[in-house]
Amino acid sequence: MHAASITELTWRKSSHSGNGTECVEVSDDLPGVVPVRDSKRKNGPSITFTGTAWTSFVEEIHAKRFV
């Protein structure tokens, strides 16, 4: 994946974010991976998780294992 292609993805943030400005955005456009970026830095860097790693991370958040 090239950095330039990241800006062409469709990004979304959690519905729990509301109108907050301290958010991360994710994209569902790439099969098998989940790119994540800072909503304030749309042209900034992103980190990419495997689908399995992202699912595990979200499950841990829902279980309130992160403070």
JSON list of N, CA and C in Angstrom, two decimals:
[
{"chain": "A", "resi": 1, "resn": "MET", "atom": "N", "xyz": [0.86, -1.17, 0.00]},
{"chain": "A", "resi": 1, "resn": "MET", "atom": "CA", "xyz": [0.00, 0.00, 0.00]},
{"chain": "A", "resi": 1, "resn": "MET", "atom": "C", "xyz": [0.90, 1.23, 0.00]},
{"chain": "A", "resi": 2, "resn": "HIS", "atom": "N", "xyz": [0.61, 2.17, -0.84]},
{"chain": "A", "resi": 2, "resn": "HIS", "atom": "CA", "xyz": [1.37, 3.41, -0.92]},
{"chain": "A", "resi": 2, "resn": "HIS", "atom": "C", "xyz": [0.70, 4.48, -0.08]},
{"chain": "A", "resi": 3, "resn": "ALA", "atom": "N", "xyz": [1.49, 5.37, 0.49]},
{"chain": "A", "resi": 3, "resn": "ALA", "atom": "CA", "xyz": [0.95, 6.44, 1.34]},
{"chain": "A", "resi": 3, "resn": "ALA", "atom": "C", "xyz": [-0.08, 7.28, 0.60]},
{"chain": "A", "resi": 4, "resn": "ALA", "atom": "N", "xyz": [0.12, 7.51, -0.68]},
{"chain": "A", "resi": 4, "resn": "ALA", "atom": "CA", "xyz": [-0.82, 8.34, -1.44]},
{"chain": "A", "resi": 4, "resn": "ALA", "atom": "C", "xyz": [-2.20, 7.70, -1.52]},
{"chain": "A", "resi": 5, "resn": "SER", "atom": "N", "xyz": [-2.27, 6.38, -1.54]},
{"chain": "A", "resi": 5, "resn": "SER", "atom": "CA", "xyz": [-3.56, 5.71, -1.65]},
{"chain": "A", "resi": 5, "resn": "SER", "atom": "C", "xyz": [-4.38, 5.82, -0.37]},
{"chain": "A", "resi": 6, "resn": "ILE", "atom": "N", "xyz": [-3.75, 6.06, 0.76]},
{"chain": "A", "resi": 6, "resn": "ILE", "atom": "CA", "xyz": [-4.45, 6.17, 2.04]},
{"chain": "A", "resi": 6, "resn": "ILE", "atom": "C", "xyz": [-5.48, 7.31, 2.00]},
{"chain": "A", "resi": 7, "resn": "THR", "atom": "N", "xyz": [-5.15, 8.41, 1.37]},
{"chain": "A", "resi": 7, "resn": "THR", "atom": "CA", "xyz": [-6.07, 9.55, 1.34]},
{"chain": "A", "resi": 7, "resn": "THR", "atom": "C", "xyz": [-7.30, 9.27, 0.49]},
{"chain": "A", "resi": 8, "resn": "GLU", "atom": "N", "xyz": [-7.24, 8.28, -0.37]},
{"chain": "A", "resi": 8, "resn": "GLU", "atom": "CA", "xyz": [-8.36, 7.95, -1.25]},
{"chain": "A", "resi": 8, "resn": "GLU", "atom": "C", "xyz": [-9.36, 7.00, -0.60]},
{"chain": "A", "resi": 9, "resn": "LEU", "atom": "N", "xyz": [-9.06, 6.49, 0.58]},
{"chain": "A", "resi": 9, "resn": "LEU", "atom": "CA", "xyz": [-9.96, 5.56, 1.25]},
{"chain": "A", "resi": 9, "resn": "LEU", "atom": "C", "xyz": [-11.17, 6.29, 1.84]},
{"chain": "A", "resi": 10, "resn": "THR", "atom": "N", "xyz": [-12.22, 5.54, 2.11]},
{"chain": "A", "resi": 10, "resn": "THR", "atom": "CA", "xyz": [-13.38, 6.07, 2.82]},
{"chain": "A", "resi": 10, "resn": "THR", "atom": "C", "xyz": [-13.14, 5.83, 4.30]},
{"chain": "A", "resi": 11, "resn": "TRP", "atom": "N", "xyz": [-13.14, 6.91, 5.08]},
{"chain": "A", "resi": 11, "resn": "TRP", "atom": "CA", "xyz": [-12.83, 6.83, 6.51]},
{"chain": "A", "resi": 11, "resn": "TRP", "atom": "C", "xyz": [-14.08, 7.07, 7.33]},
{"chain": "A", "resi": 12, "resn": "ARG", "atom": "N", "xyz": [-14.11, 6.47, 8.52]},
{"chain": "A", "resi": 12, "resn": "ARG", "atom": "CA", "xyz": [-15.22, 6.68, 9.45]},
{"chain": "A", "resi": 12, "resn": "ARG", "atom": "C", "xyz": [-14.68, 6.71, 10.87]},
{"chain": "A", "resi": 13, "resn": "LYS", "atom": "N", "xyz": [-15.45, 7.34, 11.76]},
{"chain": "A", "resi": 13, "resn": "LYS", "atom": "CA", "xyz": [-15.10, 7.30, 13.18]},
{"chain": "A", "resi": 13, "resn": "LYS", "atom": "C", "xyz": [-16.26, 6.71, 13.94]},
{"chain": "A", "resi": 14, "resn": "SER", "atom": "N", "xyz": [-16.02, 6.32, 15.15]},
{"chain": "A", "resi": 14, "resn": "SER", "atom": "CA", "xyz": [-17.05, 5.69, 15.97]},
{"chain": "A", "resi": 14, "resn": "SER", "atom": "C", "xyz": [-18.24, 6.60, 16.16]},
{"chain": "A", "resi": 15, "resn": "SER", "atom": "N", "xyz": [-19.41, 6.02, 16.19]},
{"chain": "A", "resi": 15, "resn": "SER", "atom": "CA", "xyz": [-20.63, 6.80, 16.47]},
{"chain": "A", "resi": 15, "resn": "SER", "atom": "C", "xyz": [-20.60, 7.34, 17.89]},
{"chain": "A", "resi": 16, "resn": "HIS", "atom": "N", "xyz": [-19.77, 6.76, 18.74]},
{"chain": "A", "resi": 16, "resn": "HIS", "atom": "CA", "xyz": [-19.62, 7.24, 20.12]},
{"chain": "A", "resi": 16, "resn": "HIS", "atom": "C", "xyz": [-18.79, 8.53, 20.18]},
{"chain": "A", "resi": 17, "resn": "SER", "atom": "N", "xyz": [-18.13, 8.88, 19.10]},
{"chain": "A", "resi": 17, "resn": "SER", "atom": "CA", "xyz": [-17.28, 10.07, 19.07]},
{"chain": "A", "resi": 17, "resn": "SER", "atom": "C", "xyz": [-18.09, 11.36, 19.05]},
{"chain": "A", "resi": 18, "resn": "GLY", "atom": "N", "xyz": [-19.30, 11.31, 18.52]},
{"chain": "A", "resi": 18, "resn": "GLY", "atom": "CA", "xyz": [-20.09, 12.53, 18.41]},
{"chain": "A", "resi": 18, "resn": "GLY", "atom": "C", "xyz": [-19.37, 13.54, 17.55]},
{"chain": "A", "resi": 19, "resn": "ASN", "atom": "N", "xyz": [-19.33, 14.78, 18.02]},
{"chain": "A", "resi": 19, "resn": "ASN", "atom": "CA", "xyz": [-18.62, 15.84, 17.30]},
{"chain": "A", "resi": 19, "resn": "ASN", "atom": "C", "xyz": [-17.25, 16.10, 17.89]},
{"chain": "A", "resi": 20, "resn": "GLY", "atom": "N", "xyz": [-16.75, 15.16, 18.66]},
{"chain": "A", "resi": 20, "resn": "GLY", "atom": "CA", "xyz": [-15.45, 15.32, 19.30]},
{"chain": "A", "resi": 20, "resn": "GLY", "atom": "C", "xyz": [-14.33, 15.47, 18.29]},
{"chain": "A", "resi": 21, "resn": "THR", "atom": "N", "xyz": [-13.26, 16.10, 18.72]},
{"chain": "A", "resi": 21, "resn": "THR", "atom": "CA", "xyz": [-12.12, 16.31, 17.83]},
{"chain": "A", "resi": 21, "resn": "THR", "atom": "C", "xyz": [-10.93, 15.43, 18.18]},
{"chain": "A", "resi": 22, "resn": "GLU", "atom": "N", "xyz": [-11.03, 14.65, 19.23]},
{"chain": "A", "resi": 22, "resn": "GLU", "atom": "CA", "xyz": [-9.94, 13.76, 19.64]},
{"chain": "A", "resi": 22, "resn": "GLU", "atom": "C", "xyz": [-10.31, 12.34, 19.24]},
{"chain": "A", "resi": 23, "resn": "CYS", "atom": "N", "xyz": [-10.34, 12.07, 17.95]},
{"chain": "A", "resi": 23, "resn": "CYS", "atom": "CA", "xyz": [-10.85, 10.79, 17.45]},
{"chain": "A", "resi": 23, "resn": "CYS", "atom": "C", "xyz": [-9.82, 10.10, 16.56]},
{"chain": "A", "resi": 24, "resn": "VAL", "atom": "N", "xyz": [-10.02, 8.81, 16.39]},
{"chain": "A", "resi": 24, "resn": "VAL", "atom": "CA", "xyz": [-9.32, 8.08, 15.34]},
{"chain": "A", "resi": 24, "resn": "VAL", "atom": "C", "xyz": [-10.36, 7.69, 14.30]},
{"chain": "A", "resi": 25, "resn": "GLU", "atom": "N", "xyz": [-9.90, 7.51, 13.09]},
{"chain": "A", "resi": 25, "resn": "GLU", "atom": "CA", "xyz": [-10.76, 7.08, 12.00]},
{"chain": "A", "resi": 25, "resn": "GLU", "atom": "C", "xyz": [-10.22, 5.76, 11.46]},
{"chain": "A", "resi": 26, "resn": "VAL", "atom": "N", "xyz": [-11.12, 4.92, 10.99]},
{"chain": "A", "resi": 26, "resn": "VAL", "atom": "CA", "xyz": [-10.73, 3.65, 10.39]},
{"chain": "A", "resi": 26, "resn": "VAL", "atom": "C", "xyz": [-11.36, 3.56, 9.00]},
{"chain": "A", "resi": 27, "resn": "SER", "atom": "N", "xyz": [-10.78, 2.70, 8.19]},
{"chain": "A", "resi": 27, "resn": "SER", "atom": "CA", "xyz": [-11.33, 2.46, 6.86]},
{"chain": "A", "resi": 27, "resn": "SER", "atom": "C", "xyz": [-11.62, 0.97, 6.70]},
{"chain": "A", "resi": 28, "resn": "ASP", "atom": "N", "xyz": [-12.73, 0.67, 6.05]},
{"chain": "A", "resi": 28, "resn": "ASP", "atom": "CA", "xyz": [-13.10, -0.71, 5.76]},
{"chain": "A", "resi": 28, "resn": "ASP", "atom": "C", "xyz": [-12.85, -1.06, 4.29]},
{"chain": "A", "resi": 29, "resn": "ASP", "atom": "N", "xyz": [-12.11, -0.22, 3.59]},
{"chain": "A", "resi": 29, "resn": "ASP", "atom": "CA", "xyz": [-11.95, -0.37, 2.14]},
{"chain": "A", "resi": 29, "resn": "ASP", "atom": "C", "xyz": [-10.95, -1.45, 1.71]},
{"chain": "A", "resi": 30, "resn": "LEU", "atom": "N", "xyz": [-10.05, -1.86, 2.59]},
{"chain": "A", "resi": 30, "resn": "LEU", "atom": "CA", "xyz": [-9.00, -2.79, 2.20]},
{"chain": "A", "resi": 30, "resn": "LEU", "atom": "C", "xyz": [-9.24, -4.17, 2.80]},
{"chain": "A", "resi": 31, "resn": "PRO", "atom": "N", "xyz": [-9.40, -5.18, 1.99]},
{"chain": "A", "resi": 31, "resn": "PRO", "atom": "CA", "xyz": [-9.67, -6.53, 2.51]},
{"chain": "A", "resi": 31, "resn": "PRO", "atom": "C", "xyz": [-8.52, -7.04, 3.38]},
{"chain": "A", "resi": 32, "resn": "GLY", "atom": "N", "xyz": [-8.87, -7.53, 4.57]},
{"chain": "A", "resi": 32, "resn": "GLY", "atom": "CA", "xyz": [-7.88, -8.16, 5.44]},
{"chain": "A", "resi": 32, "resn": "GLY", "atom": "C", "xyz": [-7.09, -7.24, 6.34]},
{"chain": "A", "resi": 33, "resn": "VAL", "atom": "N", "xyz": [-7.17, -5.93, 6.11]},
{"chain": "A", "resi": 33, "resn": "VAL", "atom": "CA", "xyz": [-6.44, -4.98, 6.96]},
{"chain": "A", "resi": 33, "resn": "VAL", "atom": "C", "xyz": [-7.33, -3.80, 7.32]},
{"chain": "A", "resi": 34, "resn": "VAL", "atom": "N", "xyz": [-6.99, -3.15, 8.43]},
{"chain": "A", "resi": 34, "resn": "VAL", "atom": "CA", "xyz": [-7.76, -1.99, 8.89]},
{"chain": "A", "resi": 34, "resn": "VAL", "atom": "C", "xyz": [-6.79, -0.84, 9.14]},
{"chain": "A", "resi": 35, "resn": "PRO", "atom": "N", "xyz": [-6.74, 0.14, 8.23]},
{"chain": "A", "resi": 35, "resn": "PRO", "atom": "CA", "xyz": [-5.93, 1.32, 8.46]},
{"chain": "A", "resi": 35, "resn": "PRO", "atom": "C", "xyz": [-6.60, 2.23, 9.50]},
{"chain": "A", "resi": 36, "resn": "VAL", "atom": "N", "xyz": [-5.79, 2.85, 10.35]},
{"chain": "A", "resi": 36, "resn": "VAL", "atom": "CA", "xyz": [-6.29, 3.73, 11.41]},
{"chain": "A", "resi": 36, "resn": "VAL", "atom": "C", "xyz": [-5.47, 5.02, 11.34]},
{"chain": "A", "resi": 37, "resn": "ARG", "atom": "N", "xyz": [-6.16, 6.17, 11.48]},
{"chain": "A", "resi": 37, "resn": "ARG", "atom": "CA", "xyz": [-5.45, 7.46, 11.46]},
{"chain": "A", "resi": 37, "resn": "ARG", "atom": "C", "xyz": [-6.07, 8.42, 12.46]},
{"chain": "A", "resi": 38, "resn": "ASP", "atom": "N", "xyz": [-5.36, 9.48, 12.75]},
{"chain": "A", "resi": 38, "resn": "ASP", "atom": "CA", "xyz": [-5.82, 10.57, 13.62]},
{"chain": "A", "resi": 38, "resn": "ASP", "atom": "C", "xyz": [-6.77, 11.44, 12.80]},
{"chain": "A", "resi": 39, "resn": "SER", "atom": "N", "xyz": [-7.96, 11.69, 13.32]},
{"chain": "A", "resi": 39, "resn": "SER", "atom": "CA", "xyz": [-8.95, 12.48, 12.57]},
{"chain": "A", "resi": 39, "resn": "SER", "atom": "C", "xyz": [-8.50, 13.93, 12.35]},
{"chain": "A", "resi": 40, "resn": "LYS", "atom": "N", "xyz": [-7.58, 14.42, 13.16]},
{"chain": "A", "resi": 40, "resn": "LYS", "atom": "CA", "xyz": [-7.09, 15.80, 13.00]},
{"chain": "A", "resi": 40, "resn": "LYS", "atom": "C", "xyz": [-5.99, 15.89, 11.94]},
{"chain": "A", "resi": 41, "resn": "ARG", "atom": "N", "xyz": [-5.41, 14.76, 11.56]},
{"chain": "A", "resi": 41, "resn": "ARG", "atom": "CA", "xyz": [-4.30, 14.76, 10.61]},
{"chain": "A", "resi": 41, "resn": "ARG", "atom": "C", "xyz": [-4.63, 13.86, 9.43]},
{"chain": "A", "resi": 42, "resn": "LYS", "atom": "N", "xyz": [-5.60, 14.27, 8.66]},
{"chain": "A", "resi": 42, "resn": "LYS", "atom": "CA", "xyz": [-6.11, 13.44, 7.57]},
{"chain": "A", "resi": 42, "resn": "LYS", "atom": "C", "xyz": [-5.04, 13.07, 6.54]},
{"chain": "A", "resi": 43, "resn": "ASN", "atom": "N", "xyz": [-4.04, 13.89, 6.38]},
{"chain": "A", "resi": 43, "resn": "ASN", "atom": "CA", "xyz": [-2.95, 13.58, 5.45]},
{"chain": "A", "resi": 43, "resn": "ASN", "atom": "C", "xyz": [-1.72, 13.07, 6.18]},
{"chain": "A", "resi": 44, "resn": "GLY", "atom": "N", "xyz": [-1.85, 12.84, 7.48]},
{"chain": "A", "resi": 44, "resn": "GLY", "atom": "CA", "xyz": [-0.74, 12.34, 8.28]},
{"chain": "A", "resi": 44, "resn": "GLY", "atom": "C", "xyz": [-0.58, 10.84, 8.16]},
{"chain": "A", "resi": 45, "resn": "PRO", "atom": "N", "xyz": [0.29, 10.28, 8.96]},
{"chain": "A", "resi": 45, "resn": "PRO", "atom": "CA", "xyz": [0.53, 8.84, 8.90]},
{"chain": "A", "resi": 45, "resn": "PRO", "atom": "C", "xyz": [-0.66, 8.03, 9.41]},
{"chain": "A", "resi": 46, "resn": "SER", "atom": "N", "xyz": [-0.69, 6.79, 9.02]},
{"chain": "A", "resi": 46, "resn": "SER", "atom": "CA", "xyz": [-1.70, 5.86, 9.54]},
{"chain": "A", "resi": 46, "resn": "SER", "atom": "C", "xyz": [-0.98, 4.59, 9.98]},
{"chain": "A", "resi": 47, "resn": "ILE", "atom": "N", "xyz": [-1.66, 3.81, 10.78]},
{"chain": "A", "resi": 47, "resn": "ILE", "atom": "CA", "xyz": [-1.14, 2.51, 11.19]},
{"chain": "A", "resi": 47, "resn": "ILE", "atom": "C", "xyz": [-2.13, 1.47, 10.67]},
{"chain": "A", "resi": 48, "resn": "THR", "atom": "N", "xyz": [-1.64, 0.33, 10.25]},
{"chain": "A", "resi": 48, "resn": "THR", "atom": "CA", "xyz": [-2.51, -0.69, 9.68]},
{"chain": "A", "resi": 48, "resn": "THR", "atom": "C", "xyz": [-2.46, -1.95, 10.53]},
{"chain": "A", "resi": 49, "resn": "PHE", "atom": "N", "xyz": [-3.64, -2.43, 10.91]},
{"chain": "A", "resi": 49, "resn": "PHE", "atom": "CA", "xyz": [-3.78, -3.66, 11.67]},
{"chain": "A", "resi": 49, "resn": "PHE", "atom": "C", "xyz": [-4.31, -4.76, 10.75]},
{"chain": "A", "resi": 50, "resn": "THR", "atom": "N", "xyz": [-3.98, -6.00, 11.06]},
{"chain": "A", "resi": 50, "resn": "THR", "atom": "CA", "xyz": [-4.69, -7.09, 10.38]},
{"chain": "A", "resi": 50, "resn": "THR", "atom": "C", "xyz": [-6.12, -7.06, 10.89]},
{"chain": "A", "resi": 51, "resn": "GLY", "atom": "N", "xyz": [-7.03, -7.65, 10.15]},
{"chain": "A", "resi": 51, "resn": "GLY", "atom": "CA", "xyz": [-8.42, -7.69, 10.59]},
{"chain": "A", "resi": 51, "resn": "GLY", "atom": "C", "xyz": [-8.56, -8.38, 11.94]},
{"chain": "A", "resi": 52, "resn": "THR", "atom": "N", "xyz": [-7.81, -9.46, 12.15]},
{"chain": "A", "resi": 52, "resn": "THR", "atom": "CA", "xyz": [-7.85, -10.20, 13.41]},
{"chain": "A", "resi": 52, "resn": "THR", "atom": "C", "xyz": [-7.33, -9.36, 14.56]},
{"chain": "A", "resi": 53, "resn": "ALA", "atom": "N", "xyz": [-6.22, -8.66, 14.36]},
{"chain": "A", "resi": 53, "resn": "ALA", "atom": "CA", "xyz": [-5.66, -7.81, 15.42]},
{"chain": "A", "resi": 53, "resn": "ALA", "atom": "C", "xyz": [-6.62, -6.68, 15.77]},
{"chain": "A", "resi": 54, "resn": "TRP", "atom": "N", "xyz": [-7.24, -6.08, 14.76]},
{"chain": "A", "resi": 54, "resn": "TRP", "atom": "CA", "xyz": [-8.19, -4.98, 15.01]},
{"chain": "A", "resi": 54, "resn": "TRP", "atom": "C", "xyz": [-9.39, -5.47, 15.81]},
{"chain": "A", "resi": 55, "resn": "THR", "atom": "N", "xyz": [-9.92, -6.63, 15.43]},
{"chain": "A", "resi": 55, "resn": "THR", "atom": "CA", "xyz": [-11.06, -7.20, 16.15]},
{"chain": "A", "resi": 55, "resn": "THR", "atom": "C", "xyz": [-10.70, -7.46, 17.61]},
{"chain": "A", "resi": 56, "resn": "SER", "atom": "N", "xyz": [-9.52, -8.01, 17.86]},
{"chain": "A", "resi": 56, "resn": "SER", "atom": "CA", "xyz": [-9.07, -8.26, 19.23]},
{"chain": "A", "resi": 56, "resn": "SER", "atom": "C", "xyz": [-8.93, -6.96, 20.01]},
{"chain": "A", "resi": 57, "resn": "PHE", "atom": "N", "xyz": [-8.38, -5.94, 19.38]},
{"chain": "A", "resi": 57, "resn": "PHE", "atom": "CA", "xyz": [-8.21, -4.64, 20.02]},
{"chain": "A", "resi": 57, "resn": "PHE", "atom": "C", "xyz": [-9.56, -4.05, 20.42]},
{"chain": "A", "resi": 58, "resn": "VAL", "atom": "N", "xyz": [-10.51, -4.07, 19.50]},
{"chain": "A", "resi": 58, "resn": "VAL", "atom": "CA", "xyz": [-11.85, -3.53, 19.78]},
{"chain": "A", "resi": 58, "resn": "VAL", "atom": "C", "xyz": [-12.53, -4.32, 20.89]},
{"chain": "A", "resi": 59, "resn": "GLU", "atom": "N", "xyz": [-12.39, -5.64, 20.89]},
{"chain": "A", "resi": 59, "resn": "GLU", "atom": "CA", "xyz": [-12.97, -6.46, 21.95]},
{"chain": "A", "resi": 59, "resn": "GLU", "atom": "C", "xyz": [-12.39, -6.09, 23.31]},
{"chain": "A", "resi": 60, "resn": "GLU", "atom": "N", "xyz": [-11.09, -5.83, 23.37]},
{"chain": "A", "resi": 60, "resn": "GLU", "atom": "CA", "xyz": [-10.45, -5.42, 24.62]},
{"chain": "A", "resi": 60, "resn": "GLU", "atom": "C", "xyz": [-10.99, -4.07, 25.10]},
{"chain": "A", "resi": 61, "resn": "ILE", "atom": "N", "xyz": [-11.21, -3.17, 24.18]},
{"chain": "A", "resi": 61, "resn": "ILE", "atom": "CA", "xyz": [-11.79, -1.87, 24.54]},
{"chain": "A", "resi": 61, "resn": "ILE", "atom": "C", "xyz": [-13.19, -2.05, 25.10]},
{"chain": "A", "resi": 62, "resn": "HIS", "atom": "N", "xyz": [-13.99, -2.85, 24.44]},
{"chain": "A", "resi": 62, "resn": "HIS", "atom": "CA", "xyz": [-15.37, -3.09, 24.89]},
{"chain": "A", "resi": 62, "resn": "HIS", "atom": "C", "xyz": [-15.40, -3.77, 26.26]},
{"chain": "A", "resi": 63, "resn": "ALA", "atom": "N", "xyz": [-14.38, -4.57, 26.55]},
{"chain": "A", "resi": 63, "resn": "ALA", "atom": "CA", "xyz": [-14.29, -5.25, 27.84]},
{"chain": "A", "resi": 63, "resn": "ALA", "atom": "C", "xyz": [-13.70, -4.32, 28.91]},
{"chain": "A", "resi": 64, "resn": "LYS", "atom": "N", "xyz": [-13.38, -3.09, 28.52]},
{"chain": "A", "resi": 64, "resn": "LYS", "atom": "CA", "xyz": [-12.83, -2.06, 29.42]},
{"chain": "A", "resi": 64, "resn": "LYS", "atom": "C", "xyz": [-11.51, -2.49, 30.05]},
{"chain": "A", "resi": 65, "resn": "ARG", "atom": "N", "xyz": [-10.67, -3.12, 29.25]},
{"chain": "A", "resi": 65, "resn": "ARG", "atom": "CA", "xyz": [-9.35, -3.53, 29.73]},
{"chain": "A", "resi": 65, "resn": "ARG", "atom": "C", "xyz": [-8.30, -2.45, 29.51]},
{"chain": "A", "resi": 66, "resn": "PHE", "atom": "N", "xyz": [-8.70, -1.34, 28.91]},
{"chain": "A", "resi": 66, "resn": "PHE", "atom": "CA", "xyz": [-7.81, -0.19, 28.73]},
{"chain": "A", "resi": 66, "resn": "PHE", "atom": "C", "xyz": [-8.35, 0.96, 29.56]},
{"chain": "A", "resi": 67, "resn": "VAL", "atom": "N", "xyz": [-7.46, 1.70, 30.15]},
{"chain": "A", "resi": 67, "resn": "VAL", "atom": "CA", "xyz": [-7.88, 2.86, 30.96]},
{"chain": "A", "resi": 67, "resn": "VAL", "atom": "C", "xyz": [-7.53, 4.13, 30.23]}
]
